[in-house]
XYZ file of C-alpha atoms in Angstrom:
294
model
C 0.000 0.000 0.000
C 1.313 3.443 -0.933
C 2.017 5.951 1.807
C -1.045 8.124 2.497
C -0.962 11.635 1.075
C -1.790 13.431 4.299
C -2.531 16.787 2.698
C -5.025 15.189 0.314
C -6.633 13.352 3.231
C -6.845 16.636 5.142
C -8.470 18.477 2.257
C -11.043 15.726 1.741
C -11.859 15.650 5.463
C -12.479 19.407 5.430
C -14.913 18.911 2.539
C -16.717 16.113 4.384
C -16.819 18.115 7.636
C -18.537 21.006 5.875
C -21.055 18.618 4.296
C -21.735 17.047 7.703
C -22.137 20.506 9.199
C -24.936 21.305 6.777
C -26.762 18.154 7.874
C -26.326 19.039 11.542
C -27.491 22.646 11.319
C -30.538 21.696 9.243
C -31.676 19.137 11.833
C -34.182 19.906 14.581
C -33.303 17.617 17.479
C -35.144 17.502 20.788
C -34.444 15.862 24.109
C -37.702 13.906 23.723
C -36.663 12.696 20.271
C -33.233 11.415 21.256
C -32.371 7.903 22.349
C -29.746 6.593 24.730
C -27.016 3.995 24.354
C -25.970 3.250 27.914
C -28.025 5.490 30.204
C -30.067 8.685 30.150
C -26.959 10.881 29.790
C -25.392 8.908 26.909
C -27.498 10.268 24.062
C -27.741 9.466 20.367
C -29.940 10.948 17.634
C -30.942 9.940 14.146
C -28.765 12.818 12.962
C -25.691 11.187 14.565
C -26.393 8.013 12.613
C -27.197 9.775 9.343
C -24.084 11.945 9.505
C -21.832 8.983 10.247
C -23.399 7.040 7.362
C -22.625 9.934 5.005
C -19.070 10.266 6.329
C -18.294 6.542 6.172
C -19.738 6.074 2.680
C -17.820 9.113 1.393
C -14.530 7.959 2.923
C -14.943 4.357 1.759
C -15.636 5.545 -1.772
C -12.594 7.836 -1.829
C -10.211 5.613 0.190
C -11.457 2.009 -0.108
C -8.236 0.475 1.248
C -8.250 2.419 4.525
C -9.936 1.287 7.725
C -12.768 3.109 9.453
C -13.743 3.483 13.114
C -16.818 5.506 14.014
C -18.745 6.106 17.214
C -22.122 4.987 15.947
C -20.879 1.825 14.213
C -18.390 0.743 16.900
C -19.017 -2.700 18.400
C -17.510 -3.956 21.682
C -14.293 -5.760 20.885
C -13.390 -3.595 17.889
C -9.744 -2.532 18.131
C -7.596 0.034 16.402
C -5.014 -1.574 14.115
C -1.792 -0.139 12.692
C -3.430 0.265 9.275
C -4.311 3.769 8.058
C -7.624 4.423 9.814
C -10.223 7.162 9.784
C -11.443 7.736 13.365
C -14.698 9.657 13.336
C -17.256 11.181 15.672
C -20.148 12.521 13.573
C -21.441 14.743 16.386
C -19.135 15.309 19.326
C -21.349 16.990 21.884
C -24.653 15.220 21.266
C -26.071 16.329 24.619
C -25.356 19.945 23.692
C -26.866 19.296 20.247
C -30.212 18.059 21.550
C -30.409 20.960 24.024
C -29.637 23.542 21.349
C -26.328 24.537 22.923
C -23.929 25.330 20.050
C -20.741 23.762 21.482
C -20.884 20.878 18.985
C -18.410 19.544 16.439
C -17.736 17.094 13.671
C -14.501 15.327 14.637
C -12.613 13.660 11.773
C -9.264 12.094 12.571
C -6.820 9.946 10.624
C -4.258 7.672 12.275
C -1.331 5.703 10.860
C 0.409 3.076 12.988
C -2.077 4.042 15.744
C -0.745 7.617 15.842
C -2.955 10.604 14.972
C -1.570 12.370 11.879
C -4.489 14.406 10.463
C -7.206 16.221 12.362
C -10.247 18.230 11.288
C -12.703 19.572 13.870
C -15.603 21.716 12.663
C -18.299 23.499 14.660
C -21.007 24.258 12.086
C -22.990 26.516 14.425
C -20.117 28.988 14.757
C -18.405 28.259 11.400
C -15.229 27.379 13.304
C -12.736 25.049 11.640
C -9.626 23.671 13.330
C -7.280 21.500 11.280
C -3.789 20.061 11.236
C -1.487 17.739 9.339
C 1.431 16.164 11.182
C 4.555 18.236 10.673
C 2.727 21.159 9.063
C 1.230 23.078 11.976
C -2.326 23.639 13.207
C -4.729 26.306 12.011
C -8.011 28.032 12.859
C -10.500 29.525 10.425
C -13.608 31.240 11.771
C -15.493 34.521 11.238
C -12.569 36.492 12.720
C -9.580 34.352 11.645
C -8.454 33.194 8.222
C -6.217 30.166 8.635
C -4.568 31.571 11.753
C -1.708 29.460 13.068
C -2.181 27.938 16.516
C -1.621 28.795 19.252
C -3.084 32.222 18.640
C -0.428 33.890 20.800
C 2.915 33.684 19.023
C 4.643 33.521 22.404
C 2.285 31.847 24.887
C 2.609 32.790 28.528
C 4.667 30.398 30.668
C 2.787 27.684 32.527
C 3.715 28.824 36.014
C 1.351 26.631 38.015
C -2.188 25.328 38.239
C -3.213 28.398 40.218
C -2.872 30.385 36.969
C -4.802 27.893 34.822
C -8.257 27.564 33.309
C -8.973 23.832 33.271
C -11.525 21.832 31.269
C -13.000 18.656 32.720
C -16.022 16.529 31.835
C -18.407 14.565 34.029
C -19.023 11.881 31.390
C -21.972 9.531 31.248
C -20.803 7.113 33.977
C -22.139 8.631 37.182
C -21.242 5.958 39.732
C -18.338 3.735 40.678
C -14.647 4.259 41.351
C -13.812 6.451 38.363
C -16.705 8.795 39.110
C -15.453 9.130 42.681
C -11.900 9.803 41.440
C -13.220 12.545 39.180
C -15.291 14.238 41.886
C -12.451 14.155 44.436
C -9.990 15.448 41.824
C -12.332 18.271 40.802
C -12.586 19.279 44.438
C -8.811 19.256 44.923
C -8.237 21.313 41.788
C -10.666 23.977 42.960
C -9.950 24.036 46.693
C -7.889 26.789 48.264
C -4.239 26.160 48.959
C -4.971 26.510 52.666
C -7.155 23.411 52.282
C -4.564 21.504 50.235
C -6.006 22.349 46.833
C -4.529 23.746 43.631
C -6.814 26.816 43.501
C -7.124 26.783 39.693
C -8.700 29.875 38.166
C -11.779 27.789 37.373
C -13.089 24.548 35.885
C -15.055 24.392 32.639
C -17.273 21.466 31.584
C -18.232 22.275 28.003
C -19.384 18.993 26.502
C -17.151 18.297 23.478
C -13.794 16.578 23.891
C -12.731 17.546 20.367
C -13.462 21.234 20.898
C -11.848 21.136 24.337
C -8.607 19.854 22.798
C -8.792 22.542 20.130
C -9.342 25.208 22.788
C -6.170 24.022 24.533
C -4.373 24.125 21.185
C -5.542 27.694 20.589
C -4.608 28.771 24.123
C -8.179 29.507 25.224
C -7.791 26.768 27.850
C -4.603 25.789 29.635
C -5.394 22.183 30.576
C -7.976 19.495 29.761
C -8.287 16.334 31.894
C -10.523 13.511 30.685
C -11.289 9.866 31.388
C -13.911 7.731 29.694
C -14.087 9.192 26.203
C -12.996 7.282 23.103
C -10.496 7.473 20.252
C -13.074 9.142 17.982
C -13.493 11.929 20.544
C -9.791 12.770 20.632
C -7.969 11.622 17.476
C -8.578 14.780 15.442
C -8.025 17.168 18.339
C -4.868 15.314 19.372
C -3.181 16.101 16.054
C -4.293 19.729 16.248
C -2.991 20.106 19.802
C 0.387 18.493 19.115
C 0.884 20.575 15.982
C 0.168 23.655 18.120
C 2.979 22.688 20.501
C 0.776 21.098 23.145
C 1.188 17.753 24.872
C -1.105 14.798 25.537
C -0.254 12.420 28.382
C -2.246 9.926 30.460
C -4.899 11.164 32.880
C -3.369 8.725 35.359
C 0.027 9.771 36.728
C 3.225 8.448 35.189
C 2.425 7.565 31.581
C 3.931 10.157 29.248
C 3.000 8.375 26.010
C -0.602 7.155 26.040
C -2.233 5.545 23.019
C -5.013 7.353 21.211
C -7.427 4.561 22.200
C -6.412 4.449 25.861
C -9.459 6.484 27.037
C -7.536 8.585 29.590
C -6.031 11.925 28.582
C -4.398 15.017 30.030
C -3.802 17.805 27.501
C -1.672 20.884 28.174
C -1.176 23.902 25.900
C 2.118 25.119 24.539
C 4.252 27.084 26.987
C 7.386 26.944 29.062
C 6.788 24.680 32.037
C 4.615 21.987 30.416
C 6.215 19.009 32.110
C 6.280 20.648 35.550
C 2.602 21.537 35.206
C 1.759 17.962 34.230
C 3.562 16.685 37.326
C 1.675 19.203 39.463
C -1.630 18.098 37.947
C -0.860 14.418 38.411
C -0.265 15.135 42.115
C -3.885 16.350 42.292
C -5.404 13.161 40.860
C -7.206 11.562 43.802
C -6.965 7.868 42.991
C -6.276 5.750 39.914
C -8.730 5.712 37.037
C -9.693 2.222 35.896
C -11.260 2.994 32.515
C -9.245 1.924 29.499
C -6.759 -0.878 28.932
């Protein structure tokens, strides 16, 4: 098999993302009309399924020899191979989508040898496009930026400590058990005053789209994003964008500096002097060991 032309893949993914965006913005979802996969907070709509069907059929027609992994067609036991693979979330932020909250994205990633190498994340409600090709930088196009290189600040401020950081976290759809308790205790420690043994971060944000959270870290709008329980299709595209913007992705559990894209535990930090020290400081705030993932 010939080596993938990453720029061609990128350009085709942008085209597909825009097409998917038109489907999403023309839909009229409701909370009553949505279904659930696992519980009442793990939502899916007919639009999710229709968009993924369009994306998968388009990619299979254009790249028939490449593999495909999508949220709505994933089956337990499916694994990511080393083959060139499209890793796709048709609507990242379905809960936001059904509530009419416009923090929603199409997340289209491409991995080779299990490493993210192309990422396209598109929010059709705000006409915001983030994209990256490995080795070529990351870019933002929206109503106020025309292919602006990320991060948006040419010289990002140093990462001097968690007490200067805006941190994204997500509650996820699993609301019981050990990992839920680890999350809640960690959230508390991040927010608590230093007098009470906390990190006293500027604030926590729970926004509802892993892909857009990673892109916000890449842009420098957020300093840190800590996540456990999401999937490769939530993070593959944003991972490439973040790394090309000088950011880092490590394990949400302390100690693992090189997680796999399908490991389901992630800690993302923006570009800036002091990345590794900030990661160590964050890991010291993790109250327990997350069990999700391999």
